[in-house]
Amino acid sequence: LGDVYKRQIIDKMQWIWNLILKQSSPIILQSNFTQSLERPFGQYEEKVPSSFNSVIKYLNMQLGHIAQTEKQIYILDFAYLSSLIGLRNWYDENLWYYSKTLTSLKNLPEVSAYIVDIIKAYFQSTIKCVVVDLDETLWGGILGDDGIDKIILNPEGEGQIFRDFQSYLLRLKERGILLAVASKNELSLVLEVFKQHPDMILKEEDITYFAVNWEPKSKNIAKIQSELNISFDSMVFIDDNPFERDIVKSFHPEINVPDLSGDPAKFIREISAYNYFETTSFTERDKKRSKNIISQIKSKSLSEKYSSFDEYLKDLDMSLEVSPFHESKLDRIVQLTQRSNQFNLTTKRYSHQEIKQIMSESNQYITFSLNFKDKLTDHGLISLIILKRNKDTLIVDQWLMSCRVFSRGIEQYMMNLVFAEAKKLNVTKIIGEYIPTQKNTLVENFYESFGFISSPPDSKVDDASSSWKLDVSMYKDQDHYINVFNKKES
């Protein structure tokens, strides 16, 4: 089991992946390797690089490294799952020898759930926000009764339980999950804890939104959902009180509410069992999400101080940087196509391979990616357009935008951009379609608002039903208050 053998295993796996990717553009779910019960060297195996279990650890590490660069490959972490279940309960030797079944039959439901979770994370919106209670959840004791000095957060003993739970939430925040608070409490007292208590792990700036008052939590969660502009099914609500959990589930059945035993020492274990936080991507923008959302909430508050919305937009100092799709932005482009639901006219999903293919066919496709910033924050890459040329027509193959920057004039600028491109290519009309989903009703009248005419139901464009069209000569540029910088990627 030397280096040559290890290389052969990796080379064979990559050969299989490449063979699949040459035929189509799928996502590939590759399981890693589980440890063996057999240990000829006993615990000395860790010191023997050629031992079977040492080779398994090496191969799993290599798979992780390769998956970082092979964007179509996603690792099913069976090494972790088998460890979680326990190796003695993982294997069924007879099933392996006679049918090559990877695990005992009793474990197949968990294996199946593991696979489904990663597929859901790829094709559906993931968890974006954790809403957490405070008393007996984020700290021990009752703040209103005990006071700030008496709540339980001491670094040793019982207080460490709550500090570890806060650390768990902080790690979620650092990977892009928003944190919000829903608590029946006095806001001034709560903020004092976050600002001044020396043993708090979470600080005020880690919380995107505080819904702290004496209103029902179901109402406060609706407020959080509205302010953050996310769907209920992308939220998790954590509360030690079963009554509060039940009320929230009754009013908002889409929200994810884990059942907790009431023992705070087990909160992390119990929440982790639901595997809410599965993901298939992680970008620099994810790290900044909480900061960006807080600035957007400030922006909304700021807009209320102006006499008109136009006056507010003029003062926002908005700028766009426009460029074609580029390899350096590939992860974010694919992530947008996979996760954008509200401002998404067709909800077509694209893989890394498919976007690369579009980028390579520049004679047929025109692409735009838009980075946006204002005086409050740099929002990063927030929108993209894919146009497909078909004789004298430009077809809007994909048009999506982060709903957080909707109604700031970006869509007006983008439509101007599309028609400017049409004139440059000497095409005579633009055709776009709206494919309705449960989540994109926001843009059902989008084309109509720009003067597009509804096409006959039976009209066809590349086997897809065409909904709207407009002659290039009929379009009038839209007003906006955005400074634009065009950037040609090399």
Tab-separated table of C-alpha atoms in Angstrom:
chain	number	residue	atom	x	y	z
A	1	LEU	CA	0.000	0.000	0.000
A	2	GLY	CA	2.706	2.439	-1.031
A	3	ASP	CA	2.686	5.749	-2.886
A	4	VAL	CA	2.230	4.103	-6.296
A	5	TYR	CA	-0.927	2.335	-5.098
A	6	LYS	CA	-2.322	5.577	-3.644
A	7	ARG	CA	-1.701	7.410	-6.917
A	8	GLN	CA	-3.355	4.618	-8.909
A	9	ILE	CA	-6.520	4.885	-6.805
A	10	ILE	CA	-6.768	8.656	-7.283
A	11	ASP	CA	-5.931	8.433	-11.006
A	12	LYS	CA	-8.631	5.800	-11.545
A	13	MET	CA	-11.256	7.928	-9.811
A	14	GLN	CA	-10.333	11.007	-11.833
A	15	TRP	CA	-10.424	8.942	-15.034
A	16	ILE	CA	-13.996	7.873	-14.225
A	17	TRP	CA	-15.044	11.467	-13.440
A	18	ASN	CA	-13.544	12.784	-16.681
A	19	LEU	CA	-15.241	10.039	-18.681
A	20	ILE	CA	-18.605	11.044	-17.229
A	21	LEU	CA	-18.011	14.778	-17.715
A	22	LYS	CA	-17.095	14.277	-21.376
A	23	GLN	CA	-20.543	12.800	-22.029
A	24	SER	CA	-22.688	15.331	-20.128
A	25	SER	CA	-22.654	18.088	-17.498
A	26	PRO	CA	-23.808	16.392	-14.288
A	27	ILE	CA	-22.874	16.924	-10.718
A	28	ILE	CA	-20.936	13.938	-9.404
A	29	LEU	CA	-21.417	12.747	-5.854
A	30	GLN	CA	-18.304	10.874	-4.810
A	31	SER	CA	-18.205	9.067	-1.490
A	32	ASN	CA	-14.968	9.060	0.412
A	33	PHE	CA	-13.548	5.996	2.166
A	34	THR	CA	-14.494	4.572	5.556
A	35	GLN	CA	-11.996	3.236	8.050
A	36	SER	CA	-11.518	-0.506	8.517
A	37	LEU	CA	-12.207	-2.462	11.690
A	38	GLU	CA	-9.060	-4.464	10.987
A	39	ARG	CA	-5.888	-2.966	12.468
A	40	PRO	CA	-2.870	-5.319	12.175
A	41	PHE	CA	-0.638	-2.765	13.915
A	42	GLY	CA	-3.161	-1.851	16.599
A	43	GLN	CA	-2.833	1.771	17.641
A	44	TYR	CA	0.650	1.830	16.118
A	45	GLU	CA	-1.083	2.098	12.693
A	46	GLU	CA	-0.939	5.893	12.968
A	47	LYS	CA	2.848	5.661	12.687
A	48	VAL	CA	2.841	3.357	9.641
A	49	PRO	CA	2.141	5.338	6.425
A	50	SER	CA	1.561	2.149	4.418
A	51	SER	CA	-1.031	0.682	6.820
A	52	PHE	CA	-4.540	0.357	5.406
A	53	ASN	CA	-6.165	2.958	7.649
A	54	SER	CA	-3.311	5.430	7.097
A	55	VAL	CA	-3.824	5.056	3.340
A	56	ILE	CA	-7.580	5.639	3.786
A	57	LYS	CA	-6.910	8.904	5.651
A	58	TYR	CA	-4.466	9.994	2.939
A	59	LEU	CA	-6.941	9.208	0.133
A	60	ASN	CA	-9.748	11.089	1.868
A	61	MET	CA	-7.514	14.121	2.280
A	62	GLN	CA	-6.574	13.978	-1.418
A	63	LEU	CA	-10.217	13.676	-2.437
A	64	GLY	CA	-10.993	16.826	-0.463
A	65	HIS	CA	-8.202	18.737	-2.194
A	66	ILE	CA	-9.278	17.574	-5.664
A	67	ALA	CA	-12.937	18.432	-5.018
A	68	GLN	CA	-11.873	22.037	-4.310
A	69	THR	CA	-10.712	22.392	-7.924
A	70	GLU	CA	-13.084	19.971	-9.688
A	71	LYS	CA	-16.227	22.082	-9.302
A	72	GLN	CA	-18.569	19.309	-10.503
A	73	ILE	CA	-17.425	16.908	-7.769
A	74	TYR	CA	-19.121	16.874	-4.359
A	75	ILE	CA	-17.896	14.651	-1.551
A	76	LEU	CA	-20.320	12.429	0.336
A	77	ASP	CA	-18.578	12.254	3.687
A	78	PHE	CA	-19.203	8.607	4.542
A	79	ALA	CA	-16.024	8.647	6.640
A	80	TYR	CA	-17.803	11.033	9.025
A	81	LEU	CA	-21.149	9.211	8.823
A	82	SER	CA	-19.594	5.814	9.576
A	83	SER	CA	-17.746	7.360	12.519
A	84	LEU	CA	-20.990	8.959	13.738
A	85	ILE	CA	-22.840	5.634	13.584
A	86	GLY	CA	-19.820	3.650	14.790
A	87	LEU	CA	-17.697	1.266	12.712
A	88	ARG	CA	-19.000	-1.772	14.578
A	89	ASN	CA	-22.517	-0.842	13.521
A	90	TRP	CA	-21.573	0.325	10.032
A	91	TYR	CA	-20.385	-2.873	8.390
A	92	ASP	CA	-22.247	-6.021	7.439
A	93	GLU	CA	-19.557	-8.359	6.116
A	94	ASN	CA	-21.963	-10.786	4.438
A	95	LEU	CA	-23.723	-8.003	2.539
A	96	TRP	CA	-20.359	-6.688	1.397
A	97	TYR	CA	-18.978	-10.007	0.221
A	98	TYR	CA	-22.133	-11.150	-1.563
A	99	SER	CA	-23.563	-7.872	-2.934
A	100	LYS	CA	-20.982	-5.130	-2.290
A	101	THR	CA	-23.524	-3.243	-0.153
A	102	LEU	CA	-21.536	-0.459	1.505
A	103	THR	CA	-23.194	-0.697	4.933
A	104	SER	CA	-25.655	-2.596	7.066
A	105	LEU	CA	-29.254	-2.382	5.810
A	106	LYS	CA	-30.348	-0.621	8.991
A	107	ASN	CA	-28.068	2.317	8.046
A	108	LEU	CA	-29.416	2.786	4.526
A	109	PRO	CA	-32.065	5.378	5.571
A	110	GLU	CA	-29.323	7.590	7.018
A	111	VAL	CA	-27.133	7.066	3.960
A	112	SER	CA	-30.065	7.977	1.713
A	113	ALA	CA	-30.834	11.093	3.771
A	114	TYR	CA	-27.165	12.082	3.494
A	115	ILE	CA	-27.333	11.882	-0.294
A	116	VAL	CA	-30.670	13.707	-0.477
A	117	ASP	CA	-29.356	16.523	1.758
A	118	ILE	CA	-26.505	17.351	-0.586
A	119	ILE	CA	-28.793	17.188	-3.645
A	120	LYS	CA	-31.263	19.530	-1.919
A	121	ALA	CA	-28.429	21.897	-1.066
A	122	TYR	CA	-27.424	21.992	-4.727
A	123	PHE	CA	-30.863	22.475	-6.264
A	124	GLN	CA	-32.793	24.324	-3.562
A	125	SER	CA	-32.218	27.375	-1.411
A	126	THR	CA	-30.232	26.569	1.705
A	127	ILE	CA	-30.590	27.792	5.285
A	128	LYS	CA	-29.826	31.501	5.409
A	129	CYS	CA	-30.747	32.497	8.952
A	130	VAL	CA	-30.809	31.037	12.468
A	131	VAL	CA	-33.254	32.757	14.840
A	132	VAL	CA	-32.370	32.057	18.447
A	133	ASP	CA	-34.019	32.586	21.825
A	134	LEU	CA	-31.976	34.025	24.703
A	135	ASP	CA	-32.960	32.943	28.254
A	136	GLU	CA	-31.978	29.308	28.900
A	137	THR	CA	-30.869	29.025	25.282
A	138	LEU	CA	-28.037	31.472	24.628
A	139	TRP	CA	-27.288	31.847	28.317
A	140	GLY	CA	-28.448	30.253	31.547
A	141	GLY	CA	-30.992	31.953	33.768
A	142	ILE	CA	-33.621	34.639	33.146
A	143	LEU	CA	-32.142	38.034	32.341
A	144	GLY	CA	-35.182	40.040	33.518
A	145	ASP	CA	-35.286	38.245	36.884
A	146	ASP	CA	-31.627	37.523	37.585
A	147	GLY	CA	-29.961	40.598	36.072
A	148	ILE	CA	-26.928	40.820	33.840
A	149	ASP	CA	-24.498	39.808	36.603
A	150	LYS	CA	-26.339	36.608	37.494
A	151	ILE	CA	-26.996	35.006	34.104
A	152	ILE	CA	-24.947	31.829	33.665
A	153	LEU	CA	-22.000	32.274	31.292
A	154	ASN	CA	-19.029	31.446	33.495
A	155	PRO	CA	-16.102	29.928	31.544
A	156	GLU	CA	-16.159	26.757	33.645
A	157	GLY	CA	-18.990	24.411	34.565
A	158	GLU	CA	-22.547	25.093	33.436
A	159	GLY	CA	-21.685	28.414	31.824
A	160	GLN	CA	-19.298	26.671	29.416
A	161	ILE	CA	-22.294	24.815	27.941
A	162	PHE	CA	-23.832	28.086	26.771
A	163	ARG	CA	-20.487	29.549	25.681
A	164	ASP	CA	-19.870	26.478	23.504
A	165	PHE	CA	-23.331	26.862	21.994
A	166	GLN	CA	-22.568	30.500	21.214
A	167	SER	CA	-19.277	29.416	19.614
A	168	TYR	CA	-21.240	26.956	17.456
A	169	LEU	CA	-23.529	29.769	16.298
A	170	LEU	CA	-20.537	32.026	15.662
A	171	ARG	CA	-19.013	29.393	13.358
A	172	LEU	CA	-22.283	29.296	11.412
A	173	LYS	CA	-22.198	33.091	11.128
A	174	GLU	CA	-18.610	32.994	9.880
A	175	ARG	CA	-19.600	30.647	7.040
A	176	GLY	CA	-22.414	32.952	5.957
A	177	ILE	CA	-25.473	32.034	8.046
A	178	LEU	CA	-27.276	35.105	9.412
A	179	LEU	CA	-28.006	35.204	13.151
A	180	ALA	CA	-31.138	36.881	14.521
A	181	VAL	CA	-32.677	37.066	17.986
A	182	ALA	CA	-36.350	36.578	18.887
A	183	SER	CA	-36.859	37.049	22.610
A	184	LYS	CA	-39.453	38.277	25.085
A	185	ASN	CA	-37.232	40.725	26.921
A	186	GLU	CA	-36.280	44.362	27.311
A	187	LEU	CA	-34.102	45.367	24.343
A	188	SER	CA	-31.928	47.723	26.415
A	189	LEU	CA	-31.031	44.911	28.847
A	190	VAL	CA	-30.302	42.487	26.020
A	191	LEU	CA	-28.012	44.914	24.223
A	192	GLU	CA	-26.194	45.577	27.492
A	193	VAL	CA	-25.396	41.854	27.731
A	194	PHE	CA	-24.084	41.708	24.162
A	195	LYS	CA	-22.017	44.861	24.608
A	196	GLN	CA	-20.676	44.529	28.137
A	197	HIS	CA	-20.830	40.979	29.511
A	198	PRO	CA	-17.202	39.772	29.567
A	199	ASP	CA	-18.085	36.105	28.993
A	200	MET	CA	-20.276	36.559	25.913
A	201	ILE	CA	-18.845	34.870	22.812
A	202	LEU	CA	-21.377	36.500	20.483
A	203	LYS	CA	-21.256	40.285	20.211
A	204	GLU	CA	-23.836	42.813	19.055
A	205	GLU	CA	-22.265	43.033	15.585
A	206	ASP	CA	-22.702	39.273	15.102
A	207	ILE	CA	-26.495	39.579	15.239
A	208	THR	CA	-28.121	40.762	12.031
A	209	TYR	CA	-31.481	41.583	13.591
A	210	PHE	CA	-32.824	41.888	17.150
A	211	ALA	CA	-36.577	41.249	17.527
A	212	VAL	CA	-36.705	41.799	21.293
A	213	ASN	CA	-40.014	42.892	22.804
A	214	TRP	CA	-43.120	41.358	24.412
A	215	GLU	CA	-44.854	40.434	21.159
A	216	PRO	CA	-45.530	36.758	20.302
A	217	LYS	CA	-42.460	35.126	18.804
A	218	SER	CA	-44.436	34.047	15.760
A	219	LYS	CA	-45.013	37.739	15.004
A	220	ASN	CA	-41.384	38.641	15.629
A	221	ILE	CA	-40.173	35.871	13.336
A	222	ALA	CA	-42.458	37.193	10.597
A	223	LYS	CA	-40.841	40.594	11.154
A	224	ILE	CA	-37.354	39.084	10.833
A	225	GLN	CA	-38.372	37.226	7.674
A	226	SER	CA	-39.706	40.435	6.153
A	227	GLU	CA	-36.734	42.597	7.131
A	228	LEU	CA	-34.168	40.102	5.855
A	229	ASN	CA	-36.249	39.373	2.744
A	230	ILE	CA	-35.818	35.606	2.931
A	231	SER	CA	-38.262	32.713	2.820
A	232	PHE	CA	-39.480	30.952	5.959
A	233	ASP	CA	-38.107	27.619	4.732
A	234	SER	CA	-34.595	29.125	4.750
A	235	MET	CA	-34.860	29.872	8.491
A	236	VAL	CA	-34.150	27.764	11.596
A	237	PHE	CA	-35.749	28.699	14.936
A	238	ILE	CA	-34.004	27.542	18.118
A	239	ASP	CA	-35.767	27.819	21.484
A	240	ASP	CA	-35.531	25.704	24.628
A	241	ASN	CA	-39.270	26.160	25.314
A	242	PRO	CA	-41.495	23.540	23.568
A	243	PHE	CA	-44.509	25.854	23.854
A	244	GLU	CA	-42.759	28.619	21.892
A	245	ARG	CA	-41.537	26.107	19.299
A	246	ASP	CA	-45.043	24.759	18.817
A	247	ILE	CA	-46.573	28.231	18.436
A	248	VAL	CA	-44.009	29.212	15.808
A	249	LYS	CA	-44.533	25.961	13.874
A	250	SER	CA	-48.302	26.493	13.985
A	251	PHE	CA	-48.103	29.981	12.485
A	252	HIS	CA	-45.174	29.327	10.139
A	253	PRO	CA	-45.184	25.640	9.141
A	254	GLU	CA	-42.418	26.160	6.559
A	255	ILE	CA	-39.845	27.196	9.156
A	256	ASN	CA	-37.345	24.615	10.431
A	257	VAL	CA	-37.787	24.072	14.177
A	258	PRO	CA	-35.619	21.358	15.757
A	259	ASP	CA	-37.036	19.489	18.727
A	260	LEU	CA	-34.766	19.919	21.741
A	261	SER	CA	-34.617	17.803	24.856
A	262	GLY	CA	-34.296	20.816	27.172
A	263	ASP	CA	-30.745	19.874	28.152
A	264	PRO	CA	-28.530	22.710	26.816
A	265	ALA	CA	-25.482	20.410	26.888
A	266	LYS	CA	-27.117	18.444	24.038
A	267	PHE	CA	-28.295	21.391	21.908
A	268	ILE	CA	-25.404	21.172	19.421
A	269	ARG	CA	-25.779	17.404	19.031
A	270	GLU	CA	-29.563	17.635	18.599
A	271	ILE	CA	-29.449	20.474	16.062
A	272	SER	CA	-26.609	18.854	14.106
A	273	ALA	CA	-28.669	15.678	13.710
A	274	TYR	CA	-31.032	17.587	11.370
A	275	ASN	CA	-28.137	18.464	9.014
A	276	TYR	CA	-29.749	21.822	8.255
A	277	PHE	CA	-26.543	23.491	7.153
A	278	GLU	CA	-25.498	21.301	4.234
A	279	THR	CA	-24.030	23.361	1.396
A	280	THR	CA	-22.343	22.822	-1.956
A	281	SER	CA	-20.585	26.175	-2.198
A	282	PHE	CA	-18.777	28.744	-0.110
A	283	THR	CA	-17.504	32.065	-1.440
A	284	GLU	CA	-15.922	35.204	-0.027
A	285	ARG	CA	-19.288	36.916	-0.359
A	286	ASP	CA	-20.812	34.364	2.047
A	287	LYS	CA	-18.391	35.509	4.744
A	288	LYS	CA	-19.573	39.108	4.342
A	289	ARG	CA	-23.306	38.332	4.203
A	290	SER	CA	-24.143	39.420	7.745
A	291	LYS	CA	-22.316	42.747	7.356
A	292	ASN	CA	-24.013	43.390	4.011
A	293	ILE	CA	-27.503	42.647	5.337
A	294	ILE	CA	-27.003	44.952	8.318
A	295	SER	CA	-25.967	47.742	5.920
A	296	GLN	CA	-29.088	47.069	3.822
A	297	ILE	CA	-31.297	47.407	6.887
A	298	LYS	CA	-29.543	50.715	7.623
A	299	SER	CA	-30.133	51.695	4.001
A	300	LYS	CA	-33.854	51.028	4.368
A	301	SER	CA	-33.948	53.140	7.524
A	302	LEU	CA	-31.991	55.894	5.778
A	303	SER	CA	-34.417	55.982	2.840
A	304	GLU	CA	-37.263	56.900	5.197
A	305	LYS	CA	-35.527	60.231	5.953
A	306	TYR	CA	-35.808	61.498	2.369
A	307	SER	CA	-38.772	63.358	0.891
A	308	SER	CA	-38.805	61.129	-2.190
A	309	PHE	CA	-37.330	57.785	-3.203
A	310	ASP	CA	-35.605	59.389	-6.209
A	311	GLU	CA	-33.859	61.832	-3.873
A	312	TYR	CA	-32.673	58.889	-1.780
A	313	LEU	CA	-31.368	56.989	-4.811
A	314	LYS	CA	-29.445	60.023	-6.054
A	315	ASP	CA	-27.691	60.339	-2.700
A	316	LEU	CA	-26.888	56.631	-2.381
A	317	ASP	CA	-23.813	56.980	-4.642
A	318	MET	CA	-24.448	53.725	-6.507
A	319	SER	CA	-22.012	52.231	-8.989
A	320	LEU	CA	-21.964	49.146	-11.197
A	321	GLU	CA	-19.004	47.341	-12.695
A	322	VAL	CA	-20.018	45.381	-15.788
A	323	SER	CA	-17.949	42.584	-17.311
A	324	PRO	CA	-18.357	39.348	-19.281
A	325	PHE	CA	-18.328	36.077	-17.341
A	326	HIS	CA	-14.831	35.232	-16.172
A	327	GLU	CA	-13.194	32.179	-14.612
A	328	SER	CA	-12.360	34.155	-11.460
A	329	LYS	CA	-16.092	34.680	-10.807
A	330	LEU	CA	-17.248	31.195	-11.779
A	331	ASP	CA	-18.130	29.983	-8.274
A	332	ARG	CA	-20.273	33.039	-7.546
A	333	ILE	CA	-21.968	32.906	-10.978
A	334	VAL	CA	-22.962	29.273	-10.496
A	335	GLN	CA	-24.064	29.971	-6.918
A	336	LEU	CA	-26.349	32.775	-8.152
A	337	THR	CA	-27.966	30.523	-10.761
A	338	GLN	CA	-28.526	27.810	-8.167
A	339	ARG	CA	-29.893	29.945	-5.342
A	340	SER	CA	-31.624	32.993	-6.831
A	341	ASN	CA	-35.361	32.443	-6.746
A	342	GLN	CA	-37.284	35.715	-6.436
A	343	PHE	CA	-35.736	37.869	-9.165
A	344	ASN	CA	-35.184	35.005	-11.573
A	345	LEU	CA	-37.164	35.095	-14.796
A	346	THR	CA	-36.639	31.475	-15.857
A	347	THR	CA	-35.121	29.774	-12.772
A	348	LYS	CA	-32.777	27.821	-15.003
A	349	ARG	CA	-29.989	26.222	-12.991
A	350	TYR	CA	-26.474	25.872	-14.344
A	351	SER	CA	-23.495	23.749	-13.348
A	352	HIS	CA	-19.853	24.868	-13.529
A	353	GLN	CA	-19.453	22.811	-16.685
A	354	GLU	CA	-22.461	24.424	-18.355
A	355	ILE	CA	-21.322	27.961	-17.528
A	356	LYS	CA	-17.854	27.147	-18.873
A	357	GLN	CA	-19.470	25.878	-22.069
A	358	ILE	CA	-21.432	29.131	-22.429
A	359	MET	CA	-18.260	31.146	-21.839
A	360	SER	CA	-16.462	29.185	-24.570
A	361	GLU	CA	-19.190	29.899	-27.174
A	362	SER	CA	-18.760	33.674	-27.338
A	363	ASN	CA	-19.994	33.726	-30.937
A	364	GLN	CA	-23.383	32.457	-29.779
A	365	TYR	CA	-23.696	33.746	-26.190
A	366	ILE	CA	-23.247	37.226	-24.749
A	367	THR	CA	-22.759	37.328	-20.991
A	368	PHE	CA	-22.799	40.107	-18.407
A	369	SER	CA	-21.942	39.971	-14.720
A	370	LEU	CA	-22.616	42.992	-12.533
A	371	ASN	CA	-20.841	44.004	-9.358
A	372	PHE	CA	-22.679	46.635	-7.322
A	373	LYS	CA	-21.776	48.957	-4.466
A	374	ASP	CA	-23.168	52.044	-2.792
A	375	LYS	CA	-21.973	54.374	-0.048
A	376	LEU	CA	-23.013	51.866	2.628
A	377	THR	CA	-21.526	48.612	1.363
A	378	ASP	CA	-19.914	46.672	-1.463
A	379	HIS	CA	-22.539	44.102	-2.472
A	380	GLY	CA	-20.233	42.180	-4.815
A	381	LEU	CA	-21.538	40.236	-7.818
A	382	ILE	CA	-25.317	40.617	-7.619
A	383	SER	CA	-26.670	40.027	-11.126
A	384	LEU	CA	-26.059	38.259	-14.391
A	385	ILE	CA	-27.510	38.083	-17.885
A	386	ILE	CA	-27.043	35.406	-20.542
A	387	LEU	CA	-28.140	36.377	-24.051
A	388	LYS	CA	-28.315	33.881	-26.896
A	389	ARG	CA	-28.095	35.042	-30.485
A	390	ASN	CA	-30.525	33.459	-32.947
A	391	LYS	CA	-30.365	35.069	-36.417
A	392	ASP	CA	-31.966	38.522	-36.091
A	393	THR	CA	-33.022	37.970	-32.473
A	394	LEU	CA	-31.442	38.113	-29.030
A	395	ILE	CA	-33.005	35.638	-26.617
A	396	VAL	CA	-32.758	36.268	-22.879
A	397	ASP	CA	-31.584	32.828	-21.794
A	398	GLN	CA	-31.060	33.850	-18.171
A	399	TRP	CA	-31.643	37.020	-16.183
A	400	LEU	CA	-31.403	37.087	-12.433
A	401	MET	CA	-30.508	39.479	-9.651
A	402	SER	CA	-30.207	39.462	-5.899
A	403	CYS	CA	-33.582	40.653	-4.653
A	404	ARG	CA	-31.821	42.726	-1.973
A	405	VAL	CA	-30.922	45.387	-4.527
A	406	PHE	CA	-34.192	45.357	-6.460
A	407	SER	CA	-35.872	48.697	-7.296
A	408	ARG	CA	-32.685	50.753	-7.201
A	409	GLY	CA	-32.522	51.293	-10.956
A	410	ILE	CA	-30.246	48.319	-11.653
A	411	GLU	CA	-32.895	46.513	-13.689
A	412	GLN	CA	-33.449	49.682	-15.746
A	413	TYR	CA	-29.745	49.960	-16.474
A	414	MET	CA	-29.573	46.252	-17.328
A	415	MET	CA	-32.440	46.530	-19.818
A	416	ASN	CA	-30.686	49.504	-21.436
A	417	LEU	CA	-27.587	47.312	-21.625
A	418	VAL	CA	-29.465	44.492	-23.370
A	419	PHE	CA	-30.911	46.770	-26.038
A	420	ALA	CA	-27.571	48.548	-26.548
A	421	GLU	CA	-26.019	45.139	-27.232
A	422	ALA	CA	-28.853	44.335	-29.643
A	423	LYS	CA	-28.193	47.536	-31.615
A	424	LYS	CA	-24.472	46.778	-31.723
A	425	LEU	CA	-25.195	43.323	-33.180
A	426	ASN	CA	-27.810	44.679	-35.596
A	427	VAL	CA	-30.551	42.378	-34.328
A	428	THR	CA	-34.141	43.571	-34.643
A	429	LYS	CA	-35.921	42.187	-31.589
A	430	ILE	CA	-35.464	40.883	-28.069
A	431	ILE	CA	-37.331	37.804	-26.873
A	432	GLY	CA	-37.607	36.862	-23.218
A	433	GLU	CA	-39.671	34.411	-21.257
A	434	TYR	CA	-41.030	34.263	-17.785
A	435	ILE	CA	-41.352	30.778	-16.315
A	436	PRO	CA	-43.470	31.053	-13.154
A	437	THR	CA	-42.523	29.322	-9.922
A	438	GLN	CA	-43.858	29.600	-6.380
A	439	LYS	CA	-41.104	32.082	-5.519
A	440	ASN	CA	-40.641	34.363	-8.535
A	441	THR	CA	-44.010	36.136	-8.709
A	442	LEU	CA	-42.006	39.300	-7.939
A	443	VAL	CA	-41.065	39.488	-11.646
A	444	GLU	CA	-44.223	38.159	-13.310
A	445	ASN	CA	-44.911	41.606	-14.860
A	446	PHE	CA	-41.259	42.447	-15.447
A	447	TYR	CA	-41.195	42.386	-19.250
A	448	GLU	CA	-44.575	44.094	-19.495
A	449	SER	CA	-43.288	47.001	-17.374
A	450	PHE	CA	-40.671	47.682	-20.085
A	451	GLY	CA	-43.190	47.652	-22.918
A	452	PHE	CA	-42.724	44.075	-24.118
A	453	ILE	CA	-45.688	42.502	-25.920
A	454	SER	CA	-46.993	39.092	-24.942
A	455	SER	CA	-46.288	36.504	-27.647
A	456	PRO	CA	-48.797	33.869	-28.799
A	457	PRO	CA	-48.807	30.829	-26.502
A	458	ASP	CA	-47.716	28.504	-29.282
A	459	SER	CA	-44.637	30.475	-30.364
A	460	LYS	CA	-41.398	28.572	-29.937
A	461	VAL	CA	-37.805	29.604	-29.395
A	462	ASP	CA	-35.323	26.736	-29.169
A	463	ASP	CA	-38.130	24.448	-28.010
A	464	ALA	CA	-38.910	26.752	-25.090
A	465	SER	CA	-42.176	28.674	-24.951
A	466	SER	CA	-41.605	32.381	-25.602
A	467	SER	CA	-43.674	34.797	-23.557
A	468	TRP	CA	-42.596	38.368	-24.433
A	469	LYS	CA	-40.989	40.261	-27.306
A	470	LEU	CA	-40.091	43.835	-28.227
A	471	ASP	CA	-38.647	45.351	-31.410
A	472	VAL	CA	-35.318	47.028	-30.755
A	473	SER	CA	-36.462	50.182	-32.547
A	474	MET	CA	-39.394	50.563	-30.127
A	475	TYR	CA	-37.339	50.616	-26.927
A	476	LYS	CA	-36.628	53.858	-25.073
A	477	ASP	CA	-33.754	54.006	-22.598
A	478	GLN	CA	-34.805	54.015	-18.951
A	479	ASP	CA	-33.652	56.577	-16.382
A	480	HIS	CA	-31.451	55.538	-13.454
A	481	TYR	CA	-29.011	57.057	-10.948
A	482	ILE	CA	-26.182	54.567	-11.311
A	483	ASN	CA	-22.570	55.231	-12.266
A	484	VAL	CA	-21.328	52.495	-14.596
A	485	PHE	CA	-17.813	51.173	-15.136
A	486	ASN	CA	-17.367	48.687	-17.962
A	487	LYS	CA	-14.612	46.166	-17.423
A	488	LYS	CA	-13.292	43.788	-20.037
A	489	GLU	CA	-11.950	40.668	-18.342
A	490	SER	CA	-8.870	39.108	-19.895
